[in-house]
Amino acid sequence: MTKNEFMIKLQEALENDLDASAVRDNVNYYSNYIDDEIRKGRSEEEVLDELGDPWVIAQSVIDMSAQKNVTEDYGGSYRSAGRSSERQESSYNVHGYTIGSWWQKLLLILGIIGIVLIVVAVIGGIISLVMPIVIPVLVVILLVNFIRRLKE
């Protein structure tokens, strides 16, 4: 199958269920993808084999569109969030916040360490304030108990 045949089949499959702009966006996206891969030195046949059947791709796009689970790419074309061929930097999702770059991870770790140090400092401060009172009270209680035992 050639690129033109692939694009015609993809367009025909998408036209049944999507509006014209969504069809155009998806056809442009896959056309650009194929062109980019060919420029990287891959053969047209190899790229088309990797993509697979255009009807399956169209069905995936239509399903994603129906579920409102399609994200807009920076070029204005639509694609499923999980179908990106580029490598994406690993990221972690912590209570709704995405932590992806190294400095964000470092900032999170330093923030946690800072909170732990503040808690330790507060507890240490409370202990240092209370100990001058608690130690003499404990000494007095121990002396009173010792004196009571001696009297018995």
PDB file of C-alpha atoms in Angstrom:
ATOM      1  CA  MET A   1       0.000   0.000   0.000  1.00  0.00           C
ATOM      2  CA  THR A   2       1.276   3.474  -0.792  1.00  0.00           C
ATOM      3  CA  LYS A   3       0.960   6.598   1.319  1.00  0.00           C
ATOM      4  CA  ASN A   4      -1.758   7.963  -0.992  1.00  0.00           C
ATOM      5  CA  GLU A   5      -3.822   4.768  -0.731  1.00  0.00           C
ATOM      6  CA  PHE A   6      -3.389   4.805   3.053  1.00  0.00           C
ATOM      7  CA  MET A   7      -4.497   8.438   3.292  1.00  0.00           C
ATOM      8  CA  ILE A   8      -7.547   7.873   1.037  1.00  0.00           C
ATOM      9  CA  LYS A   9      -8.700   4.876   3.097  1.00  0.00           C
ATOM     10  CA  LEU A  10      -8.145   6.783   6.343  1.00  0.00           C
ATOM     11  CA  GLN A  11     -10.091   9.779   5.067  1.00  0.00           C
ATOM     12  CA  GLU A  12     -12.980   7.620   3.818  1.00  0.00           C
ATOM     13  CA  ALA A  13     -13.201   5.815   7.138  1.00  0.00           C
ATOM     14  CA  LEU A  14     -13.146   9.038   9.149  1.00  0.00           C
ATOM     15  CA  GLU A  15     -15.663  10.907   6.965  1.00  0.00           C
ATOM     16  CA  ASN A  16     -18.471   8.599   8.042  1.00  0.00           C
ATOM     17  CA  ASP A  17     -18.326   9.594  11.705  1.00  0.00           C
ATOM     18  CA  LEU A  18     -16.372  12.839  12.157  1.00  0.00           C
ATOM     19  CA  ASP A  19     -16.862  16.407  11.002  1.00  0.00           C
ATOM     20  CA  ALA A  20     -14.768  17.792   8.154  1.00  0.00           C
ATOM     21  CA  SER A  21     -12.288  19.681  10.339  1.00  0.00           C
ATOM     22  CA  ALA A  22     -11.571  16.636  12.523  1.00  0.00           C
ATOM     23  CA  VAL A  23     -11.081  14.496   9.398  1.00  0.00           C
ATOM     24  CA  ARG A  24      -8.725  17.086   7.918  1.00  0.00           C
ATOM     25  CA  ASP A  25      -6.776  17.394  11.184  1.00  0.00           C
ATOM     26  CA  ASN A  26      -6.293  13.639  11.507  1.00  0.00           C
ATOM     27  CA  VAL A  27      -5.385  13.137   7.850  1.00  0.00           C
ATOM     28  CA  ASN A  28      -2.856  15.981   8.097  1.00  0.00           C
ATOM     29  CA  TYR A  29      -1.413  14.539  11.301  1.00  0.00           C
ATOM     30  CA  TYR A  30      -0.838  11.088   9.793  1.00  0.00           C
ATOM     31  CA  SER A  31       0.448  12.552   6.528  1.00  0.00           C
ATOM     32  CA  ASN A  32       2.965  14.689   8.423  1.00  0.00           C
ATOM     33  CA  TYR A  33       3.934  11.729  10.597  1.00  0.00           C
ATOM     34  CA  ILE A  34       4.630   9.550   7.547  1.00  0.00           C
ATOM     35  CA  ASP A  35       6.626  12.352   5.884  1.00  0.00           C
ATOM     36  CA  ASP A  36       8.673  12.928   9.054  1.00  0.00           C
ATOM     37  CA  GLU A  37       9.499   9.244   9.380  1.00  0.00           C
ATOM     38  CA  ILE A  38      10.534   9.042   5.708  1.00  0.00           C
ATOM     39  CA  ARG A  39      12.810  12.069   6.234  1.00  0.00           C
ATOM     40  CA  LYS A  40      14.408  10.195   9.137  1.00  0.00           C
ATOM     41  CA  GLY A  41      15.459   7.528   6.666  1.00  0.00           C
ATOM     42  CA  ARG A  42      12.718   4.941   7.017  1.00  0.00           C
ATOM     43  CA  SER A  43      10.994   3.539   3.977  1.00  0.00           C
ATOM     44  CA  GLU A  44       7.368   4.383   3.211  1.00  0.00           C
ATOM     45  CA  GLU A  45       6.457   0.705   3.379  1.00  0.00           C
ATOM     46  CA  GLU A  46       8.086   0.316   6.803  1.00  0.00           C
ATOM     47  CA  VAL A  47       6.212   3.325   8.220  1.00  0.00           C
ATOM     48  CA  LEU A  48       2.876   2.155   6.800  1.00  0.00           C
ATOM     49  CA  ASP A  49       3.443  -1.365   8.155  1.00  0.00           C
ATOM     50  CA  GLU A  50       4.092   0.123  11.576  1.00  0.00           C
ATOM     51  CA  LEU A  51       0.899   2.182  11.459  1.00  0.00           C
ATOM     52  CA  GLY A  52      -1.174  -0.783  10.374  1.00  0.00           C
ATOM     53  CA  ASP A  53      -4.629  -0.780   8.844  1.00  0.00           C
ATOM     54  CA  PRO A  54      -6.062   2.729   8.264  1.00  0.00           C
ATOM     55  CA  TRP A  55      -9.540   1.427   9.131  1.00  0.00           C
ATOM     56  CA  VAL A  56      -8.300   0.396  12.592  1.00  0.00           C
ATOM     57  CA  ILE A  57      -6.670   3.783  13.106  1.00  0.00           C
ATOM     58  CA  ALA A  58      -9.872   5.504  11.992  1.00  0.00           C
ATOM     59  CA  GLN A  59     -11.940   3.404  14.384  1.00  0.00           C
ATOM     60  CA  SER A  60      -9.597   4.292  17.249  1.00  0.00           C
ATOM     61  CA  VAL A  61      -9.845   7.992  16.421  1.00  0.00           C
ATOM     62  CA  ILE A  62     -13.638   7.780  16.161  1.00  0.00           C
ATOM     63  CA  ASP A  63     -13.887   5.901  19.470  1.00  0.00           C
ATOM     64  CA  MET A  64     -11.701   8.464  21.192  1.00  0.00           C
ATOM     65  CA  SER A  65     -13.712  11.290  19.709  1.00  0.00           C
ATOM     66  CA  ALA A  66     -16.946   9.690  20.885  1.00  0.00           C
ATOM     67  CA  GLN A  67     -15.588   9.355  24.417  1.00  0.00           C
ATOM     68  CA  LYS A  68     -14.384  12.949  24.457  1.00  0.00           C
ATOM     69  CA  ASN A  69     -10.961  11.533  25.280  1.00  0.00           C
ATOM     70  CA  VAL A  70      -9.094  13.224  22.474  1.00  0.00           C
ATOM     71  CA  THR A  71      -6.453  15.800  23.250  1.00  0.00           C
ATOM     72  CA  GLU A  72      -5.410  18.646  21.020  1.00  0.00           C
ATOM     73  CA  ASP A  73      -1.809  18.492  19.863  1.00  0.00           C
ATOM     74  CA  TYR A  74       0.276  21.623  19.501  1.00  0.00           C
ATOM     75  CA  GLY A  75      -0.195  21.584  15.726  1.00  0.00           C
ATOM     76  CA  GLY A  76      -3.968  21.681  16.071  1.00  0.00           C
ATOM     77  CA  SER A  77      -4.465  18.052  15.061  1.00  0.00           C
ATOM     78  CA  TYR A  78      -6.146  15.523  17.250  1.00  0.00           C
ATOM     79  CA  ARG A  79      -4.661  12.330  18.552  1.00  0.00           C
ATOM     80  CA  SER A  80      -5.133   9.967  21.413  1.00  0.00           C
ATOM     81  CA  ALA A  81      -3.024  10.856  24.420  1.00  0.00           C
ATOM     82  CA  GLY A  82      -1.483   7.399  24.472  1.00  0.00           C
ATOM     83  CA  ARG A  83      -0.590   7.129  20.761  1.00  0.00           C
ATOM     84  CA  SER A  84       2.316   9.570  20.659  1.00  0.00           C
ATOM     85  CA  SER A  85       5.314   8.233  18.804  1.00  0.00           C
ATOM     86  CA  GLU A  86       7.679  10.665  20.489  1.00  0.00           C
ATOM     87  CA  ARG A  87       9.276   9.704  23.759  1.00  0.00           C
ATOM     88  CA  GLN A  88       7.762  11.654  26.578  1.00  0.00           C
ATOM     89  CA  GLU A  89       9.605  12.521  29.756  1.00  0.00           C
ATOM     90  CA  SER A  90       8.438  10.332  32.588  1.00  0.00           C
ATOM     91  CA  SER A  91       6.203  12.145  35.025  1.00  0.00           C
ATOM     92  CA  TYR A  92       4.457  11.386  38.259  1.00  0.00           C
ATOM     93  CA  ASN A  93       1.019  12.493  39.316  1.00  0.00           C
ATOM     94  CA  VAL A  94       0.862  13.475  42.987  1.00  0.00           C
ATOM     95  CA  HIS A  95      -2.637  14.469  44.141  1.00  0.00           C
ATOM     96  CA  GLY A  96      -3.467  16.024  40.795  1.00  0.00           C
ATOM     97  CA  TYR A  97      -0.120  17.766  40.277  1.00  0.00           C
ATOM     98  CA  THR A  98       2.134  16.426  37.555  1.00  0.00           C
ATOM     99  CA  ILE A  99       5.793  16.300  38.484  1.00  0.00           C
ATOM    100  CA  GLY A 100       7.845  15.777  35.357  1.00  0.00           C
ATOM    101  CA  SER A 101      11.108  17.686  35.185  1.00  0.00           C
ATOM    102  CA  TRP A 102      14.155  17.150  37.395  1.00  0.00           C
ATOM    103  CA  TRP A 103      13.876  20.515  39.099  1.00  0.00           C
ATOM    104  CA  GLN A 104      10.245  19.875  40.045  1.00  0.00           C
ATOM    105  CA  LYS A 105      11.241  16.562  41.626  1.00  0.00           C
ATOM    106  CA  LEU A 106      14.142  18.261  43.441  1.00  0.00           C
ATOM    107  CA  LEU A 107      11.824  21.008  44.660  1.00  0.00           C
ATOM    108  CA  LEU A 108       9.341  18.420  45.970  1.00  0.00           C
ATOM    109  CA  ILE A 109      12.087  16.524  47.821  1.00  0.00           C
ATOM    110  CA  LEU A 110      13.519  19.730  49.317  1.00  0.00           C
ATOM    111  CA  GLY A 111      10.025  20.797  50.366  1.00  0.00           C
ATOM    112  CA  ILE A 112       9.422  17.494  52.156  1.00  0.00           C
ATOM    113  CA  ILE A 113      12.828  17.715  53.876  1.00  0.00           C
ATOM    114  CA  GLY A 114      12.026  21.297  54.900  1.00  0.00           C
ATOM    115  CA  ILE A 115       8.694  20.282  56.425  1.00  0.00           C
ATOM    116  CA  VAL A 116      10.342  17.427  58.360  1.00  0.00           C
ATOM    117  CA  LEU A 117      13.021  19.809  59.697  1.00  0.00           C
ATOM    118  CA  ILE A 118      10.376  22.334  60.772  1.00  0.00           C
ATOM    119  CA  VAL A 119       8.410  19.629  62.617  1.00  0.00           C
ATOM    120  CA  VAL A 120      11.586  18.411  64.375  1.00  0.00           C
ATOM    121  CA  ALA A 121      12.510  22.003  65.298  1.00  0.00           C
ATOM    122  CA  VAL A 122       9.048  22.701  66.728  1.00  0.00           C
ATOM    123  CA  ILE A 123       9.068  19.483  68.770  1.00  0.00           C
ATOM    124  CA  GLY A 124      12.620  20.263  69.966  1.00  0.00           C
ATOM    125  CA  GLY A 125      11.564  23.779  70.924  1.00  0.00           C
ATOM    126  CA  ILE A 126       8.587  22.508  72.892  1.00  0.00           C
ATOM    127  CA  ILE A 127      10.787  19.979  74.702  1.00  0.00           C
ATOM    128  CA  SER A 128      13.413  22.647  75.502  1.00  0.00           C
ATOM    129  CA  LEU A 129      10.689  24.888  76.947  1.00  0.00           C
ATOM    130  CA  VAL A 130       9.038  22.155  78.996  1.00  0.00           C
ATOM    131  CA  MET A 131      12.138  20.364  80.320  1.00  0.00           C
ATOM    132  CA  PRO A 132      13.254  23.110  82.752  1.00  0.00           C
ATOM    133  CA  ILE A 133       9.873  22.705  84.430  1.00  0.00           C
ATOM    134  CA  VAL A 134       9.390  18.941  84.086  1.00  0.00           C
ATOM    135  CA  ILE A 135      12.823  17.864  85.389  1.00  0.00           C
ATOM    136  CA  PRO A 136      12.577  19.737  88.734  1.00  0.00           C
ATOM    137  CA  VAL A 137       8.979  18.526  89.176  1.00  0.00           C
ATOM    138  CA  LEU A 138      10.093  14.927  88.562  1.00  0.00           C
ATOM    139  CA  VAL A 139      13.000  15.346  91.000  1.00  0.00           C
ATOM    140  CA  VAL A 140      10.617  16.692  93.668  1.00  0.00           C
ATOM    141  CA  ILE A 141       8.163  13.817  93.100  1.00  0.00           C
ATOM    142  CA  LEU A 142      10.967  11.245  93.325  1.00  0.00           C
ATOM    143  CA  LEU A 143      12.309  12.856  96.517  1.00  0.00           C
ATOM    144  CA  VAL A 144       8.840  12.914  98.091  1.00  0.00           C
ATOM    145  CA  ASN A 145       8.346   9.222  97.229  1.00  0.00           C
ATOM    146  CA  PHE A 146      11.816   8.386  98.571  1.00  0.00           C
ATOM    147  CA  ILE A 147      11.155  10.252 101.830  1.00  0.00           C
ATOM    148  CA  ARG A 148       7.770   8.504 102.255  1.00  0.00           C
ATOM    149  CA  ARG A 149       9.437   5.122 101.837  1.00  0.00           C
ATOM    150  CA  LEU A 150      12.060   6.010 104.410  1.00  0.00           C
ATOM    151  CA  LYS A 151       9.347   6.970 106.943  1.00  0.00           C
ATOM    152  CA  GLU A 152       7.543   3.674 106.489  1.00  0.00           C
TER     153      GLU A 152
END
